PDB file of C-alpha atoms in Angstrom:
ATOM      1  CA  MET E 982       3.471 -16.385  53.960  1.00 54.00           C
ATOM      2  CA  SER E 983       1.237 -16.664  50.885  1.00 60.00           C
ATOM      3  CA  ALA E 984       1.797 -18.714  47.834  1.00 59.00           C
ATOM      4  CA  GLN E 985       2.870 -15.681  45.723  1.00 61.00           C
ATOM      5  CA  THR E 986       5.789 -14.815  48.261  1.00 59.00           C
ATOM      6  CA  TYR E 987       6.993 -18.482  47.981  1.00 59.00           C
ATOM      7  CA  LEU E 988       7.079 -18.111  44.175  1.00 56.00           C
ATOM      8  CA  ALA E 989       9.354 -15.112  44.374  1.00 56.00           C
ATOM      9  CA  TYR E 990      11.759 -17.001  46.568  1.00 65.00           C
ATOM     10  CA  ASP E 991      11.691 -19.999  44.293  1.00 72.00           C
ATOM     11  CA  TYR E 992      12.454 -18.024  41.179  1.00 71.00           C
ATOM     12  CA  PRO E 993      15.106 -15.507  41.963  1.00 75.00           C
ATOM     13  CA  LEU E 994      16.216 -12.600  39.644  1.00 75.00           C
ATOM     14  CA  LEU E 995      19.234 -14.525  38.236  1.00 79.00           C
ATOM     15  CA  SER E 996      16.856 -17.261  37.101  1.00 83.00           C
ATOM     16  CA  VAL E 997      14.720 -14.700  35.445  1.00 85.00           C
ATOM     17  CA  PHE E 998      17.752 -13.408  33.704  1.00 88.00           C
ATOM     18  CA  TRP E 999      18.823 -16.923  32.363  1.00 88.00           C
ATOM     19  CA  SER E1000      15.176 -17.558  31.324  1.00 91.00           C
ATOM     20  CA  MET E1001      15.177 -14.314  29.302  1.00 93.00           C
ATOM     21  CA  LEU E1002      18.493 -15.201  27.712  1.00 93.00           C
ATOM     22  CA  LEU E1003      17.371 -18.606  26.775  1.00 94.00           C
ATOM     23  CA  PHE E1004      14.206 -17.309  25.257  1.00 95.00           C
ATOM     24  CA  PHE E1005      16.132 -14.656  23.312  1.00 96.00           C
ATOM     25  CA  LEU E1006      18.518 -17.330  21.943  1.00 94.00           C
ATOM     26  CA  TRP E1007      15.656 -19.514  20.979  1.00 93.00           C
ATOM     27  CA  ILE E1008      14.209 -16.797  18.935  1.00 95.00           C
ATOM     28  CA  MET E1009      17.537 -15.948  17.377  1.00 94.00           C
ATOM     29  CA  TRP E1010      17.753 -19.672  16.404  1.00 91.00           C
ATOM     30  CA  PHE E1011      14.536 -19.487  14.578  1.00 93.00           C
ATOM     31  CA  VAL E1012      15.615 -16.323  12.828  1.00 93.00           C
ATOM     32  CA  LEU E1013      18.870 -17.968  11.703  1.00 92.00           C
ATOM     33  CA  LEU E1014      16.916 -21.081  10.558  1.00 92.00           C
ATOM     34  CA  PHE E1015      14.608 -19.006   8.345  1.00 93.00           C
ATOM     35  CA  ARG E1016      17.393 -17.061   6.977  1.00 92.00           C
ATOM     36  CA  VAL E1017      19.233 -20.162   5.931  1.00 93.00           C
ATOM     37  CA  VAL E1018      16.020 -21.718   4.317  1.00 92.00           C
ATOM     38  CA  VAL E1019      15.533 -18.275   2.424  1.00 91.00           C
ATOM     39  CA  ASP E1020      19.074 -18.351   1.301  1.00 91.00           C
ATOM     40  CA  ILE E1021      18.824 -21.927   0.143  1.00 92.00           C
ATOM     41  CA  PHE E1022      16.051 -20.811  -2.224  1.00 90.00           C
ATOM     42  CA  ARG E1023      17.601 -17.658  -3.213  1.00 87.00           C
ATOM     43  CA  ASP E1024      20.965 -19.132  -4.528  1.00 87.00           C
ATOM     44  CA  ASP E1025      20.722 -19.242  -8.372  1.00 85.00           C
ATOM     45  CA  GLU E1026      24.002 -21.120  -8.474  1.00 88.00           C
ATOM     46  CA  MET E1027      22.993 -24.137  -6.725  1.00 89.00           C
ATOM     47  CA  SER E1028      21.107 -26.885  -8.530  1.00 91.00           C
ATOM     48  CA  GLY E1029      17.652 -28.108  -7.606  1.00 91.00           C
ATOM     49  CA  TRP E1030      19.011 -31.366  -6.076  1.00 94.00           C
ATOM     50  CA  ALA E1031      21.617 -29.438  -3.926  1.00 92.00           C
ATOM     51  CA  LYS E1032      18.778 -27.215  -2.737  1.00 92.00           C
ATOM     52  CA  ALA E1033      16.697 -30.205  -1.922  1.00 94.00           C
ATOM     53  CA  GLY E1034      19.607 -31.828   0.054  1.00 94.00           C
ATOM     54  CA  TRP E1035      20.295 -28.770   2.069  1.00 92.00           C
ATOM     55  CA  LEU E1036      16.597 -28.335   2.848  1.00 92.00           C
ATOM     56  CA  VAL E1037      16.233 -31.868   3.951  1.00 93.00           C
ATOM     57  CA  LEU E1038      19.264 -31.569   6.109  1.00 92.00           C
ATOM     58  CA  THR E1039      18.161 -28.386   7.735  1.00 91.00           C
ATOM     59  CA  ILE E1040      14.648 -29.779   8.332  1.00 90.00           C
ATOM     60  CA  LEU E1041      15.548 -33.184   9.517  1.00 92.00           C
ATOM     61  CA  LEU E1042      18.643 -32.200  11.588  1.00 91.00           C
ATOM     62  CA  PRO E1043      18.118 -28.398  12.084  1.00 87.00           C
ATOM     63  CA  PHE E1044      20.876 -27.677  14.502  1.00 90.00           C
ATOM     64  CA  LEU E1045      23.612 -29.676  12.465  1.00 92.00           C
ATOM     65  CA  GLY E1046      22.163 -28.701   9.055  1.00 91.00           C
ATOM     66  CA  VAL E1047      22.152 -24.949   9.890  1.00 91.00           C
ATOM     67  CA  PHE E1048      25.613 -24.961  11.402  1.00 92.00           C
ATOM     68  CA  VAL E1049      26.995 -26.917   8.557  1.00 92.00           C
ATOM     69  CA  TYR E1050      25.323 -24.750   6.027  1.00 91.00           C
ATOM     70  CA  VAL E1051      26.644 -21.462   7.813  1.00 90.00           C
ATOM     71  CA  ILE E1052      30.192 -22.986   7.914  1.00 92.00           C
ATOM     72  CA  ALA E1053      30.138 -24.110   4.307  1.00 90.00           C
ATOM     73  CA  ARG E1054      28.162 -21.449   2.420  1.00 88.00           C
ATOM     74  CA  GLY E1055      27.770 -18.673   5.116  1.00 85.00           C
ATOM     75  CA  LYS E1056      30.332 -16.249   3.558  1.00 86.00           C
ATOM     76  CA  ASN E1057      28.267 -15.830   0.465  1.00 87.00           C
ATOM     77  CA  MET E1058      24.798 -15.443   2.292  1.00 89.00           C
ATOM     78  CA  GLY E1059      25.511 -11.712   2.864  1.00 87.00           C
ATOM     79  CA  ARG E1060      26.624 -11.249  -0.726  1.00 90.00           C
ATOM     80  CA  ARG E1061      23.471 -12.847  -2.095  1.00 89.00           C
ATOM     81  CA  GLU E1062      21.342 -10.771   0.065  1.00 90.00           C
ATOM     82  CA  ILE E1063      23.093  -7.564  -0.965  1.00 92.00           C
ATOM     83  CA  ALA E1064      22.664  -8.538  -4.640  1.00 91.00           C
ATOM     84  CA  GLN E1065      19.072  -9.160  -4.192  1.00 90.00           C
ATOM     85  CA  ALA E1066      18.638  -5.828  -2.353  1.00 92.00           C
ATOM     86  CA  ARG E1067      20.579  -4.039  -5.268  1.00 94.00           C
ATOM     87  CA  ALA E1068      18.386  -5.743  -7.833  1.00 93.00           C
ATOM     88  CA  GLN E1069      15.170  -4.764  -6.072  1.00 94.00           C
ATOM     89  CA  GLN E1070      16.247  -1.205  -5.682  1.00 95.00           C
ATOM     90  CA  GLU E1071      17.341  -1.089  -9.440  1.00 94.00           C
ATOM     91  CA  ALA E1072      13.979  -2.452 -10.409  1.00 93.00           C
ATOM     92  CA  PHE E1073      12.190   0.119  -8.117  1.00 94.00           C
ATOM     93  CA  ASP E1074      14.280   2.952  -9.633  1.00 90.00           C
ATOM     94  CA  ALA E1075      13.475   1.735 -13.172  1.00 90.00           C
ATOM     95  CA  ARG E1076       9.819   1.646 -12.418  1.00 91.00           C
ATOM     96  CA  ILE E1077      10.006   5.315 -10.903  1.00 88.00           C
ATOM     97  CA  ARG E1078      11.995   6.439 -13.945  1.00 83.00           C
ATOM     98  CA  GLU E1079       9.384   4.765 -16.286  1.00 83.00           C
ATOM     99  CA  ALA E1080       6.388   6.425 -14.413  1.00 83.00           C
ATOM    100  CA  ALA E1081       8.091   9.831 -14.254  1.00 77.00           C
ATOM    101  CA  GLY E1082       9.280   9.759 -17.844  1.00 69.00           C
ATOM    102  CA  GLY E1083       5.809  10.202 -19.333  1.00 59.00           C
ATOM    103  CA  MET E1084       5.119  13.222 -17.064  1.00 61.00           C
ATOM    104  CA  GLY E1085       8.326  15.239 -17.559  1.00 57.00           C
ATOM    105  CA  ARG E1086       8.516  15.667 -21.314  1.00 64.00           C
ATOM    106  CA  PRO E1087       5.367  16.398 -23.469  1.00 66.00           C
ATOM    107  CA  SER E1088       4.682  13.802 -26.207  1.00 74.00           C
ATOM    108  CA  SER E1089       5.267  14.515 -29.817  1.00 78.00           C
ATOM    109  CA  ILE E1090       1.349  14.876 -30.362  1.00 81.00           C
ATOM    110  CA  ASP E1091       1.282  17.624 -27.714  1.00 80.00           C
ATOM    111  CA  GLU E1092       4.240  19.431 -29.326  1.00 84.00           C
ATOM    112  CA  LEU E1093       2.643  19.267 -32.823  1.00 86.00           C
ATOM    113  CA  ALA E1094      -0.554  20.593 -31.480  1.00 87.00           C
ATOM    114  CA  LYS E1095       1.425  23.524 -30.008  1.00 88.00           C
ATOM    115  CA  LEU E1096       3.189  24.148 -33.236  1.00 87.00           C
ATOM    116  CA  SER E1097      -0.068  24.125 -35.107  1.00 88.00           C
ATOM    117  CA  GLU E1098      -1.567  26.782 -32.830  1.00 90.00           C
ATOM    118  CA  ILE E1099       1.563  28.884 -33.187  1.00 90.00           C
ATOM    119  CA  ARG E1100       1.235  28.736 -36.910  1.00 88.00           C
ATOM    120  CA  ALA E1101      -2.480  29.346 -36.721  1.00 89.00           C
ATOM    121  CA  ARG E1102      -1.802  32.560 -34.739  1.00 88.00           C
ATOM    122  CA  GLY E1103       0.786  33.646 -37.471  1.00 86.00           C
ATOM    123  CA  ASP E1104       3.807  33.569 -35.202  1.00 86.00           C
ATOM    124  CA  ILE E1105       5.645  31.263 -37.443  1.00 88.00           C
ATOM    125  CA  THR E1106       5.666  30.723 -41.244  1.00 88.00           C
ATOM    126  CA  ASP E1107       4.743  27.562 -43.057  1.00 88.00           C
ATOM    127  CA  GLU E1108       8.353  26.857 -43.777  1.00 91.00           C
ATOM    128  CA  GLU E1109       9.350  27.370 -40.035  1.00 89.00           C
ATOM    129  CA  PHE E1110       6.391  25.155 -39.128  1.00 89.00           C
ATOM    130  CA  ARG E1111       7.550  22.401 -41.414  1.00 91.00           C
ATOM    131  CA  ARG E1112      11.216  22.446 -39.959  1.00 91.00           C
ATOM    132  CA  ALA E1113       9.925  22.460 -36.512  1.00 89.00           C
ATOM    133  CA  LYS E1114       7.537  19.472 -37.274  1.00 87.00           C
ATOM    134  CA  ASP E1115      10.484  17.609 -38.875  1.00 88.00           C
ATOM    135  CA  LEU E1116      12.513  18.126 -35.617  1.00 88.00           C
ATOM    136  CA  VAL E1117       9.571  16.876 -33.416  1.00 85.00           C
ATOM    137  CA  LEU E1118       8.999  13.818 -35.512  1.00 84.00           C
ATOM    138  CA  THR E1119      12.546  12.788 -35.733  1.00 84.00           C
ATOM    139  CA  GLY E1120      12.910  13.337 -31.998  1.00 75.00           C
ATOM    140  CA  HIS E1121      15.765  15.938 -32.136  1.00 69.00           C
ATOM    141  CA  GLY E1122      14.252  18.500 -29.976  1.00 58.00           C
ATOM    142  CA  PRO E1123      11.043  19.992 -28.409  1.00 51.00           C
ATOM    143  CA  ALA E1124       8.681  22.057 -30.499  1.00 43.00           C
ATOM    144  CA  GLU E1125       9.125  25.120 -28.312  1.00 44.00           C
ATOM    145  CA  ASP E1126      12.929  25.162 -29.004  1.00 47.00           C
ATOM    146  CA  ALA E1127      12.433  24.631 -32.601  1.00 43.00           C
ATOM    147  CA  GLY E1128       9.823  27.309 -32.947  1.00 47.00           C
ATOM    148  CA  SER E1129      11.739  29.968 -30.987  1.00 48.00           C
ATOM    149  CA  THR E1130      14.865  29.303 -32.964  1.00 49.00           C
ATOM    150  CA  ALA E1131      12.989  29.538 -36.274  1.00 47.00           C
ATOM    151  CA  ARG E1132      11.367  32.850 -35.461  1.00 46.00           C
ATOM    152  CA  THR E1133      12.629  35.936 -36.987  1.00 47.00           C
ATOM    153  CA  PRO E1134      13.982  38.736 -34.817  1.00 46.00           C
ATOM    154  CA  GLY E1135      11.372  41.176 -36.008  1.00 46.00           C
ATOM    155  CA  ARG E1136       8.307  39.356 -34.626  1.00 44.00           C
TER     156      ARG E1136
END
């Protein structure tokens, strides 16, 4: 028999399963360790000295430090993560609203330019222009609505 055949006999399928399981648990351990470290820095209620103490405990004694942290403060880890996700989503939504706000409604300068064009064509009188301009400048309505309501039915 060749050396490769002996290797297959020396490392049976069950040993491969246990090796994969241990490798998976090892990776999961690092994921938990990093989540605990991130949660230590994320917590705004904890003082700087408490953060330093937890961090030293999790670095010097990682297994004990992480397990003690999860037992002592683990219930609120999920709440802090959800709160951060909500805050990020609200900031994102506010940024989108801010960016879309300038595109949805024309500025008062654009509305005044449209009003002056309507007056120049003779579609509205000077008095109607003045009322519509006052509405635009005070922010009580767009120029088109003010101009259309100020028009007389005969035009």
